[in-house]
Coordinates of C-alpha atoms and ligand atoms in Angstrom, one line a residue:
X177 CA 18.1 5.6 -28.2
X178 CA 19.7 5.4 -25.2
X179 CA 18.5 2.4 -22.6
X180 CA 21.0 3.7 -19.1
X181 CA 18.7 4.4 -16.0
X182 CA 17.5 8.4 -16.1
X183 CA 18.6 10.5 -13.6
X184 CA 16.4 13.6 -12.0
X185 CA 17.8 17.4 -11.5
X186 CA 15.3 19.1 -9.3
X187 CA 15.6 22.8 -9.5
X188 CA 14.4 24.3 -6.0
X189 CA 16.8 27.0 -5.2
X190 CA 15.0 30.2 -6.1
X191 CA 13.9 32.3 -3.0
X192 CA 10.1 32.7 -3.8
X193 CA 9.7 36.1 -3.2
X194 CA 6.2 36.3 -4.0
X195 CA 5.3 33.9 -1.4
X196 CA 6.0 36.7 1.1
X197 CA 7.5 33.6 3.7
X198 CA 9.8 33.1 6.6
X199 CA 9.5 29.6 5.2
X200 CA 11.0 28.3 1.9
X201 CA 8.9 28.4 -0.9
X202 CA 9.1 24.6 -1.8
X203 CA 8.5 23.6 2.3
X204 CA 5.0 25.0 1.5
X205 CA 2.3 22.3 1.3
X206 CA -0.3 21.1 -0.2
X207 CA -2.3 18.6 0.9
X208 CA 0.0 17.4 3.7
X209 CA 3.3 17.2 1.2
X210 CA 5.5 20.0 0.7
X211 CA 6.2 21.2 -2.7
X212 CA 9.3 19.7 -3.5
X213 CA 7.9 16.2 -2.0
X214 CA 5.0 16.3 -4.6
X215 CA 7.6 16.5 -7.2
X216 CA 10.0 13.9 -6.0
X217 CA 7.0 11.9 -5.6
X218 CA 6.1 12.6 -9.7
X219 CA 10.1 11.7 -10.1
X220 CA 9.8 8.4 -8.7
X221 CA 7.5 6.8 -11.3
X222 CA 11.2 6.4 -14.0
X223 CA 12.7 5.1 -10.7
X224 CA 15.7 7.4 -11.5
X225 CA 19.2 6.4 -10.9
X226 CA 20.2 9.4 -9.2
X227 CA 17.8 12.5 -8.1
X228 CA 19.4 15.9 -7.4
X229 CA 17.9 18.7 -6.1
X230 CA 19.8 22.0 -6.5
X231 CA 19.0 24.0 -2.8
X232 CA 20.2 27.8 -2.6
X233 CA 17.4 29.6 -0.2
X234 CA 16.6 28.4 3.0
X235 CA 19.1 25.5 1.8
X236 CA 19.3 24.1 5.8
X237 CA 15.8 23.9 6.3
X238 CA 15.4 22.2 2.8
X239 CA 17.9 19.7 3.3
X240 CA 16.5 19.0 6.9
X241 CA 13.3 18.2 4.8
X242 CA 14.6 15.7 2.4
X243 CA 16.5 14.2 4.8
X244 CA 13.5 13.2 6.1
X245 CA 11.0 12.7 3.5
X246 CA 13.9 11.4 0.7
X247 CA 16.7 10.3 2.2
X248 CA 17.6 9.0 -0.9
X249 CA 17.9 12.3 -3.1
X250 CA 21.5 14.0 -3.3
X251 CA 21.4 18.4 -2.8
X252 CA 23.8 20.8 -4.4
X253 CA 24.0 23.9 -3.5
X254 CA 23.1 26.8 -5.6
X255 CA 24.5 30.0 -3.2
X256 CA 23.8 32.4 -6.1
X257 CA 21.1 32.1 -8.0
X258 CA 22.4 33.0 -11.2
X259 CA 19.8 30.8 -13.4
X260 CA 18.5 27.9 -14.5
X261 CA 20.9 26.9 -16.8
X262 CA 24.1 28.1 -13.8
X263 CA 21.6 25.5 -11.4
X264 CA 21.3 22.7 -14.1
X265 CA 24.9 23.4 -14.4
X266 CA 25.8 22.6 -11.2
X267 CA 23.7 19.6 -10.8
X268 CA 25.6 18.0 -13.4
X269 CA 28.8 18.7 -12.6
X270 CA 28.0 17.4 -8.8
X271 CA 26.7 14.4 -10.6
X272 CA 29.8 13.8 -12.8
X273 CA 32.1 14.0 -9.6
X274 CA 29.7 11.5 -7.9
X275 CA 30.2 9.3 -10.8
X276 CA 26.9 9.7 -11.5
X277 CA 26.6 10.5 -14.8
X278 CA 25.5 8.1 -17.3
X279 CA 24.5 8.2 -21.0
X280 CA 21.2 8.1 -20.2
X281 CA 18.4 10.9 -20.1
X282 CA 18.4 13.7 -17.7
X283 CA 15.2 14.7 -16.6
X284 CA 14.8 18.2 -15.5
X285 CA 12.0 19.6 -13.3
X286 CA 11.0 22.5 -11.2
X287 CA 10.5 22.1 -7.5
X288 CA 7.5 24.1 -7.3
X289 CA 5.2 22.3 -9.6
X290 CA 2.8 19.9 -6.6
X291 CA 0.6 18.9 -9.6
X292 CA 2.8 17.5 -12.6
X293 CA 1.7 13.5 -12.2
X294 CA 4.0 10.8 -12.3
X295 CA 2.6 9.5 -15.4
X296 CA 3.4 12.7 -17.5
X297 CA 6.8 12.5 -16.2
X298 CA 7.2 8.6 -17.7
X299 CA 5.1 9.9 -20.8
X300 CA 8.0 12.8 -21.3
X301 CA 10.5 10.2 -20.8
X302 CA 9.6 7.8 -23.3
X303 CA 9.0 9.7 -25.8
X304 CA 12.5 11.5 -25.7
X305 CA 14.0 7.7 -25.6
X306 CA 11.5 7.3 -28.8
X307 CA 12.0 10.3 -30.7
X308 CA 15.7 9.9 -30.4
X309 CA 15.8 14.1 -29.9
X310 CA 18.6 16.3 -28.1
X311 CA 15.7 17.1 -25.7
X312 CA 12.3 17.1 -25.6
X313 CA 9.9 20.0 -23.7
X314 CA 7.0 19.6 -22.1
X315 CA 4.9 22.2 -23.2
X316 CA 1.0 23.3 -22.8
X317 CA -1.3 25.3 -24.0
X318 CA -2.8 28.0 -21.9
X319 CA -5.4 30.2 -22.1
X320 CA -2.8 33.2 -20.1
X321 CA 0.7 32.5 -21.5
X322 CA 1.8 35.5 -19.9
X323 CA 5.4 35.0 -17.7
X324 CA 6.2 32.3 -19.5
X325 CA 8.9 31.5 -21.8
X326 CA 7.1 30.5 -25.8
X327 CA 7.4 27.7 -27.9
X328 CA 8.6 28.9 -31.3
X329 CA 8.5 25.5 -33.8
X330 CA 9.5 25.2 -36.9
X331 CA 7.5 24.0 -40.5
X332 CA 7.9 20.1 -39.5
X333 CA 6.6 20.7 -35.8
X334 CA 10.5 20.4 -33.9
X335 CA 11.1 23.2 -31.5
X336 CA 13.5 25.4 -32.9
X337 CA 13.7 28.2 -29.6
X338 CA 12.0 29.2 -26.1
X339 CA 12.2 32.7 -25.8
X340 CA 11.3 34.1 -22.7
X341 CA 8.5 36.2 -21.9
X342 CA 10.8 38.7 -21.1
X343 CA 12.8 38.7 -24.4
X344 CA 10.1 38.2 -26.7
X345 CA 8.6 40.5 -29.7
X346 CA 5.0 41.7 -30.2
X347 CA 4.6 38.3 -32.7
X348 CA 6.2 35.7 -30.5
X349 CA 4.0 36.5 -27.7
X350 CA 0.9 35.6 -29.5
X351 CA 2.0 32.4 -29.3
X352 CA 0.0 30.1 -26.5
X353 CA 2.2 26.8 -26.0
X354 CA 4.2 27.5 -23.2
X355 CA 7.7 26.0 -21.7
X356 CA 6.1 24.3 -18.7
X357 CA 10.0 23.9 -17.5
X358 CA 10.3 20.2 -17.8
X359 CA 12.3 18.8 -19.9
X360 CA 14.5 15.3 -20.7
X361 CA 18.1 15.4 -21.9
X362 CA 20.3 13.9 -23.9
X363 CA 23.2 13.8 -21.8
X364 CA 25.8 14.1 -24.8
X365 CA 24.0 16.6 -26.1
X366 CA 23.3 18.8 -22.8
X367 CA 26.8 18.7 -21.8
X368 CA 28.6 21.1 -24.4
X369 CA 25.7 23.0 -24.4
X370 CA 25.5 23.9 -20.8
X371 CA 29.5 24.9 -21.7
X372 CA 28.7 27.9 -23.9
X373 CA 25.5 29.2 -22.5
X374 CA 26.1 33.2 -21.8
X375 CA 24.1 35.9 -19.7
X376 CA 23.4 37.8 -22.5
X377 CA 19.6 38.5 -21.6
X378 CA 17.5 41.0 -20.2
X379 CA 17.8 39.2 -16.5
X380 CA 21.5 38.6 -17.2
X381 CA 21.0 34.9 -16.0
X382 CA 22.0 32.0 -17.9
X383 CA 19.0 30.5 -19.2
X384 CA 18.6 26.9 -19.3
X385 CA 15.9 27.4 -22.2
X386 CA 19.0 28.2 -24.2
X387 CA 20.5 24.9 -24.6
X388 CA 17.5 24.3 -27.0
X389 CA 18.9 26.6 -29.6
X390 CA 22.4 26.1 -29.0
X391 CA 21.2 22.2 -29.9
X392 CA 19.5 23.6 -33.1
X393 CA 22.8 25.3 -34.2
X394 CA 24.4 21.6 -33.8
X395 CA 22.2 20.2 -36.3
X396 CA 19.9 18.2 -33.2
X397 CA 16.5 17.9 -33.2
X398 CA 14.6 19.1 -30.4
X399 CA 11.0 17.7 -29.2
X400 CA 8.1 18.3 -27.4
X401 CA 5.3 16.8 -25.8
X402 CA 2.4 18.4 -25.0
X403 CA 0.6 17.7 -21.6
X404 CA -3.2 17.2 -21.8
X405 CA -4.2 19.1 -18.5
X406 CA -2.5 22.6 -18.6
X407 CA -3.5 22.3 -14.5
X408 CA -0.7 20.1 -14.5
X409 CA 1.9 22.5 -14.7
X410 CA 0.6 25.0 -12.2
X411 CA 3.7 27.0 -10.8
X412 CA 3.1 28.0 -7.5
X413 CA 5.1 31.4 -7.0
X414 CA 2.3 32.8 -4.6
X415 CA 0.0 32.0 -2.0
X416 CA -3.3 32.6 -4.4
X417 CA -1.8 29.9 -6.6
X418 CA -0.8 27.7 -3.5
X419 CA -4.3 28.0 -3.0
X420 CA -5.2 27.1 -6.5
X421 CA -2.6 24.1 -6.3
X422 CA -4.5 23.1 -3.3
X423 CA -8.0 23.1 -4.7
X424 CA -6.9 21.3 -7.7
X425 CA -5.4 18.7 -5.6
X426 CA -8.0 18.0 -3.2
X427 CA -10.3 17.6 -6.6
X428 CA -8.1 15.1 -7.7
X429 CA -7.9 13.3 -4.5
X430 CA -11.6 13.8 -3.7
X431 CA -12.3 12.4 -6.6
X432 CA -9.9 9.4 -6.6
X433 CA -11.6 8.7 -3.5
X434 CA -15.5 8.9 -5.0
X435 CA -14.8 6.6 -7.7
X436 CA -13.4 4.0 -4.9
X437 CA -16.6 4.2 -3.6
X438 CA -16.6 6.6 -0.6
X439 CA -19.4 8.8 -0.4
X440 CA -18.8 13.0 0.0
X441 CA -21.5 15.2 0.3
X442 CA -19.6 18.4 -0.3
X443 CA -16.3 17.3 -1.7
X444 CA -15.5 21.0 -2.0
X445 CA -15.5 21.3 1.6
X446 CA -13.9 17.8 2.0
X447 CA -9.9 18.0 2.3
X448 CA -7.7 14.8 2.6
X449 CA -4.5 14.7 2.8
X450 CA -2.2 12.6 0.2
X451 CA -1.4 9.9 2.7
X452 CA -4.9 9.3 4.0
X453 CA -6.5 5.5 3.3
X454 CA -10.4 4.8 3.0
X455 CA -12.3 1.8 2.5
X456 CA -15.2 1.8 0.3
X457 CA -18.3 2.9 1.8
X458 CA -17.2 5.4 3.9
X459 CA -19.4 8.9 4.2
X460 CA -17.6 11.9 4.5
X461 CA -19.8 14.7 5.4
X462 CA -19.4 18.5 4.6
X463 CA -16.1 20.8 6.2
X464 CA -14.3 17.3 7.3
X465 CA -10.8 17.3 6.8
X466 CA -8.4 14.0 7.0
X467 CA -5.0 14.7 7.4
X468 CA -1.8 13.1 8.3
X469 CA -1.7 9.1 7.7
X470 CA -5.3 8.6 8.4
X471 CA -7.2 5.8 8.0
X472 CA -10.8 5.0 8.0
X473 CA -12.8 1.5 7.1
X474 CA -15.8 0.7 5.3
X475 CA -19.4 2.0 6.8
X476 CA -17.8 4.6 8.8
X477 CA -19.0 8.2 8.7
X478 CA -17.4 11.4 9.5
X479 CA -17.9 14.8 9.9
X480 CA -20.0 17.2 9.4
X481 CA -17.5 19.3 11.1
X482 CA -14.6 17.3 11.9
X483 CA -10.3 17.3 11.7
X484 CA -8.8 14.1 12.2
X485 CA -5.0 13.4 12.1
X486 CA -2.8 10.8 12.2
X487 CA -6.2 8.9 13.2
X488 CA -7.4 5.3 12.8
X489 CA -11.2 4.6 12.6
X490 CA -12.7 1.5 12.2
X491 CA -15.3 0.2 10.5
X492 CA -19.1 1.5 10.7
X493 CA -18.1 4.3 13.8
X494 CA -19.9 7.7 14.1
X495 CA -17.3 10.7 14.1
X496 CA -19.6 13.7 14.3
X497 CA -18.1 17.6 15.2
X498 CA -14.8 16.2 16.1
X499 CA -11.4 17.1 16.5
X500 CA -8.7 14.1 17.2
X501 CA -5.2 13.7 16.4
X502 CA -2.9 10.4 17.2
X503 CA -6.0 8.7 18.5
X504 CA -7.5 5.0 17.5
X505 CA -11.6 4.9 17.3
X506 CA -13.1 1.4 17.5
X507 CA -15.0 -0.5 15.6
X508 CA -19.2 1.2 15.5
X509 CA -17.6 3.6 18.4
X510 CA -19.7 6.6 18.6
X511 CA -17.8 9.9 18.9
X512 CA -19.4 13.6 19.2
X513 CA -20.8 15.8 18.7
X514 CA -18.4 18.3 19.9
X515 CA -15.7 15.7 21.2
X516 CA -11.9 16.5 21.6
X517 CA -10.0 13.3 21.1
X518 CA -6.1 14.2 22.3
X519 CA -3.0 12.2 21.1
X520 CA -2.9 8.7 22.6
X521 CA -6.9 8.2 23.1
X522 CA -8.0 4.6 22.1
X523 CA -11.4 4.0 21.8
X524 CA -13.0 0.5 21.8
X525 CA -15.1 -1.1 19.6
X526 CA -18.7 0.0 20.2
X527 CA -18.0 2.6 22.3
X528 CA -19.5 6.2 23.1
X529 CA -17.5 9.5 23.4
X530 CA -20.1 12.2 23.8
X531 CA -20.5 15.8 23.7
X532 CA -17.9 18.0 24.9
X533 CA -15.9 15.5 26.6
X534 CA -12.0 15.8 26.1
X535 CA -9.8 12.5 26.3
X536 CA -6.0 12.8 26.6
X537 CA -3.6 9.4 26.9
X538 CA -6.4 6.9 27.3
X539 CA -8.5 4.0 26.7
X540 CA -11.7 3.1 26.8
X541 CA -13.2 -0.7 26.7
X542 CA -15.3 -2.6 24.6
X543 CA -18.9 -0.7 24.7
X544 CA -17.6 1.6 27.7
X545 CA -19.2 5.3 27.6
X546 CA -18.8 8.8 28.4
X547 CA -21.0 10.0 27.3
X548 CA -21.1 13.7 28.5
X549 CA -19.4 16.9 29.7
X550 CA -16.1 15.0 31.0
X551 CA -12.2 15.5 30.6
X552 CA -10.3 12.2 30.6
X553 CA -6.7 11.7 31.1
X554 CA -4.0 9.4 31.8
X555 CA -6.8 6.9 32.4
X556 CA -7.3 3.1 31.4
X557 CA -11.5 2.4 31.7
X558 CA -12.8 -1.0 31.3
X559 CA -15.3 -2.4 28.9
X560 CA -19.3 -1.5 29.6
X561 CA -18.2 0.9 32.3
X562 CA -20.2 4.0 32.2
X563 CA -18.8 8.0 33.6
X564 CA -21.6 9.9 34.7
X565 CA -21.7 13.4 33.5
X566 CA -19.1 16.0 34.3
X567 CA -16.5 13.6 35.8
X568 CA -13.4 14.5 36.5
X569 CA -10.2 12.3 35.8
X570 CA -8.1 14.8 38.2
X571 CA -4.7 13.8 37.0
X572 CA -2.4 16.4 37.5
X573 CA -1.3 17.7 40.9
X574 CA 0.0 20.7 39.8
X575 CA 3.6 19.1 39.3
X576 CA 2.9 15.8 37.8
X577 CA 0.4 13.7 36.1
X578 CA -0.6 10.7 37.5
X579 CA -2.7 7.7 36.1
X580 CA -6.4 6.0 36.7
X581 CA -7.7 2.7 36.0
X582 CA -11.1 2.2 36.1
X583 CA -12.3 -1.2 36.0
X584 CA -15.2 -3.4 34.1
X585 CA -18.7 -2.8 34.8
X586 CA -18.2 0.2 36.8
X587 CA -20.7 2.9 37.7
X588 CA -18.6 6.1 38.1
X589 CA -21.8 8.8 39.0
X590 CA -22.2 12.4 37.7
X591 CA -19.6 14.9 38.7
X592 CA -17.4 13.0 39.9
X593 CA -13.6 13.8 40.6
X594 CA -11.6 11.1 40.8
X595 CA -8.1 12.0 42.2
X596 CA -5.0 10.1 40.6
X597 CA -3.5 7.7 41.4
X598 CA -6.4 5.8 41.4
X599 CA -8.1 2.3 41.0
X600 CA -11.5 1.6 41.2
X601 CA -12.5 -2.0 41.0
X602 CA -14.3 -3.8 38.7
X603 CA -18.1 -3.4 39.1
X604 CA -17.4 -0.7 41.4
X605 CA -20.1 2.4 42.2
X606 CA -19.2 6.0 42.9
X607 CA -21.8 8.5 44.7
X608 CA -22.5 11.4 42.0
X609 CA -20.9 14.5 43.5
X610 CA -18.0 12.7 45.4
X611 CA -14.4 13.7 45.7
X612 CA -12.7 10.4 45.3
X613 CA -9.2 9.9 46.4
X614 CA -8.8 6.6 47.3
X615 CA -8.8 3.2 45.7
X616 CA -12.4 1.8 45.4
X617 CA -12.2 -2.0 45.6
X618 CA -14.2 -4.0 43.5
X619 CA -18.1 -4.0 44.1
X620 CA -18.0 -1.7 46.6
X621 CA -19.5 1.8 46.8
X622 CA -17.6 4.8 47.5
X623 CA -18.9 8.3 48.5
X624 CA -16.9 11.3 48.9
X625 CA -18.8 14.3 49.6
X626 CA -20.6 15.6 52.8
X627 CA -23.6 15.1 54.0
X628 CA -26.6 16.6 53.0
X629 CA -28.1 19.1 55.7
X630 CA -31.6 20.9 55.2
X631 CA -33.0 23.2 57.1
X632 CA -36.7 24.0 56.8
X633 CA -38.2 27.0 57.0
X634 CA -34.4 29.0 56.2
X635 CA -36.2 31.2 53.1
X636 CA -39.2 32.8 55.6
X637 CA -36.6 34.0 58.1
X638 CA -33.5 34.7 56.1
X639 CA -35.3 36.2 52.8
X640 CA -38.6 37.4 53.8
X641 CA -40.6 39.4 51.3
X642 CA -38.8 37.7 48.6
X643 CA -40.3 36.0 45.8
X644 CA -38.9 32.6 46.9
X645 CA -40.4 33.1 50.0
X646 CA -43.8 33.9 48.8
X647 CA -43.6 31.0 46.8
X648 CA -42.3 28.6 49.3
X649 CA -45.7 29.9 51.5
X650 CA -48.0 28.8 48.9
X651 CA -46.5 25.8 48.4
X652 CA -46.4 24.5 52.3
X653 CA -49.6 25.9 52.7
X654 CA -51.0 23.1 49.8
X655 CA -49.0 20.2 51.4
X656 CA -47.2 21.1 54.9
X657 CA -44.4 19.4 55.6
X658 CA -43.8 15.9 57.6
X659 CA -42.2 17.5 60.6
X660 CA -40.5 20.9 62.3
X661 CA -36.9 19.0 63.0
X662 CA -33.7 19.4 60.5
X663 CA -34.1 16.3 57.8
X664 CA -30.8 14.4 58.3
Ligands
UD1_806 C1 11.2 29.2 -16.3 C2 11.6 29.1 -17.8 C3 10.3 29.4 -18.6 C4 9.1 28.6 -18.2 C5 8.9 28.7 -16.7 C6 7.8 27.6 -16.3 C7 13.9 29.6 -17.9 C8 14.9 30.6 -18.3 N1 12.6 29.9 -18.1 O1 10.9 30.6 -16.0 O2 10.6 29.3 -20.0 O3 8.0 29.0 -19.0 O4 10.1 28.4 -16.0 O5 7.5 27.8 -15.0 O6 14.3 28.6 -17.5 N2 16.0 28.1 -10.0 C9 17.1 27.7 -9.4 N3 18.3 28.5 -9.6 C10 18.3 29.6 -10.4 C11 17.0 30.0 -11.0 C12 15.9 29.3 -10.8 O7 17.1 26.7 -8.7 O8 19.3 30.2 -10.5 C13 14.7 27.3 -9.9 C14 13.6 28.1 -9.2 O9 13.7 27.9 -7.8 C15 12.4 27.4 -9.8 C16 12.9 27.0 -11.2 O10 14.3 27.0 -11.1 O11 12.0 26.2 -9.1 C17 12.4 27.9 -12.3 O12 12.9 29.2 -12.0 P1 12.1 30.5 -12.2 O13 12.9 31.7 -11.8 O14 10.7 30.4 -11.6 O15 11.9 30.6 -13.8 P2 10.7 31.2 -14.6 O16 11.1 32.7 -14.7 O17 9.5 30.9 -14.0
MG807 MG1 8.7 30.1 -12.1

């Protein structure tokens, strides 16, 4: 039994082909994590010693990546991808010259498997550390083995091979446990046989599967342990099974969610990203999806309809046929429907955003509304100050934007533009229809538009014969009008 700290080889140096990508296959995501982050993620639950991650394709790209999501992990580079057993090869040699190596177990995993869980990884480790084996396998059963390699045991239930789809006669391939292509290590027992693995295969790679038999030869024992949920192992090689590996993660999540007491009407339509937190008693109505590090608190409701990222709603708001990113909804705010929530929107606690109104870099007070038709930007509005329909915060002039502050109490009336920079006053009024381009000072009422003129009788002598005259006619000829002169 060995008791040193386990260290992680990642294996994510393959091109993925079959993705048909510009990207690299393990940058794909699902739910809001790429590939290779799900499975460092799994990694972390033995808090390994050392984690290594063999890159090859798109090796800049993924080392940008886990530089940023796991600046903690050490890369090797694979240039060649000459197989699993050259790539586990490598990894251990870059860990030996780190002075990295211990006694204790390596862990082996492929970076494309998003679902294996953290708990099957610390399940696979302590059983090798039980069993006392050379290795141990993870293995499961599935109802299509084909493409993988086969579990071949012997009488007392060790594994005595894996023999690779490829390689395999008519009888081995009846067989339906399957190398899932994670594994734990002896590390005295890997070593040599990593030494005297050979290409002598129908792919001409070095297979890491190998090791198992050269281990046999050696008199070792090798294990397995079979995962409960075959899902688990799901290889994503393709975009129909990165679809697969996305549905069968938003189940998981979805359901994590339900049974912390959030509510989802169609969770099959209901996608959350990995990062997202909800409170308990949140409803999440159908085609709503939560992405980024979003948050929402108990007795608010979202959707139907809505995309919210990076987003922070409190508790008991309305979010209905929205789309926000980067902005903070207040406590019982009312948002929607059809409401376009830009980065940098802060919405206060009991306020309204209403149909199609777009906000952009701005904040709206306590119990404030606009409730219609508007576009908002680079403005600051105080609390129970209503904007009349189809206002206008006119903040760029064509070179550069400029800010507004609108004050408490303020009555800004429909259509209104109001021109930046710009400061109306607390408790100020604007005329509907006004142009307003200077600062309004508080209380006062400000009108920026000109004056109405009517001229009676226009329609008789400018459209005669026409259907509006005809109609005017009957009209004045029921009620005339007060007098002949232009109505100033
Ligand atoms: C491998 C196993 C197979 C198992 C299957 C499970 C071998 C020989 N076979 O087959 O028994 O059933 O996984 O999915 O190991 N990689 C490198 N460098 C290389 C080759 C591969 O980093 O030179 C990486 C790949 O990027 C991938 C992983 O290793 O993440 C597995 O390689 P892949 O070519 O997909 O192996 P399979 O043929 O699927
Ligand atoms: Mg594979």
């Amino acid at each position: 039994m060995t008791s040193a700290a386990p260290v992680v080889i990642v294996l994510a140096a393959g091109e993925g082909k079959r993705m048909r990508s510009a990207t690299p296959k393990v940058l794909h995501r699902v739910a809001g994590r790429s590939l290779v982050g799900h499975v460092i993620e799994a990694a972390s639950a033995i808090e390994p010693a050392h984690l290594m991650v063999v890159v090859g394709h798109g090796r800049d790209e993924v080392i940008a990546h886990l530089e940023e999501i796991a600046p903690w992990v050490d890369t090797v580079v694979q240039s060649e991808q000459l197989g699993t057993g050259h790539a586990v090869r490598l990894a251990v040699e870059a860990l030996a010259s780190a002075g990295a190596l211990s006694d204790g177990p390596i862990i082996v995993l492929s970076g494309d498997t998003p679902l294996l869980t953290g708990s099957t990884v610390a399940d696979l480790l302590s059983r090798h550390v039980v069993d006392g084996a050379a290795a141990t396998v993870l293995t499961a059963e599935v109802s299509d083995p084909a493409g993988y390699g086969r579990v071949v045991r012997d009488p007392q239930g060790w594994v005595d091979r894996i023999v690779e789809h490829r390689d395999a006669d008519a009888q081995t391939l009846q067989i339906d446990e399957v190398n899932t292509g994670t594994y734990a290590f002896d590390a005295a027992d890997l070593l040599p046989a990593l030494g005297r693995l050979t290409t002598a295969n129908d792919q001409g790679e070095e297979y890491l599967t190998d090791v198992i038999g050269l281990m046999r030869e050696g008199g070792r024992p090798v294990a397995a342990l079979r995962v409960p949920d075959s899902d688990e192992i799901l290889g994503v090689n393709d975009r129909v099974q990165l679809s697969e590996a996305a549905a069968l993660m938003r189940d998981r999540i979805n359901r994590r969610w339900m049974l912390e007491g959030v509510s989802m009407l169609e969770p099959s339509s209901t996608w959350i990203d990995i990062d997202v937190d909800l409170a308990a008693d949140v409803t999440l109505l159908p085609q709503t999806s939560l992405l980024g590090p979003t948050s929402v608190a108990s007795g608010a409701s979202i959707g139907p309809g809505t995309s919210l990222t990076a987003c922070e709603v409190g508790a008991d708001a309305q979010v209905r046929h929205t789309w926000a990113e980067l902005a903070v909804i207040g406590r019982g705010a009312e948002i929607g429907p059809f409401s376009y929530l830009r980065p940098g929107t802060r919405v206060g606690t009991g306020a309204k955003v209403g149909a199609y109104v777009e906000m952009k870099n701005s904040s709206l007070g306590e119990g404030a509304k606009v409730p219609h038709l508007s576009y908002v930007g680079d403005a600051e509005i105080g609390e129970g100050t209503n904007i009349g329909a189809a206002t206008v915060f006119v903040n760029y002039d064509g070179v550069d934007k400029h800010a507004t502050v609108v004050g408490r109490y303020v009555r800004i009336g429909s259509d209104t533009m109001l021109v930046a920079p710009l400061t109306v006053g607390d408790g100020a009024y604007t005329a509907a229809g006004s142009v307003i381009t200077e600062d309004v000072p508080p209380g006062a009422m400000a009108v920026g538009r000109a004056q109405q003129r009517t001229i009676p009788g226009w329609v008789a002598r400018r459209r005669a014969g026409s259907s509006s005259a005809e109609a005017a006619a009957e009209a004045l000829a029921q009620s005339p009008p007060p007098g002949e002169e232009e109505t100033r």
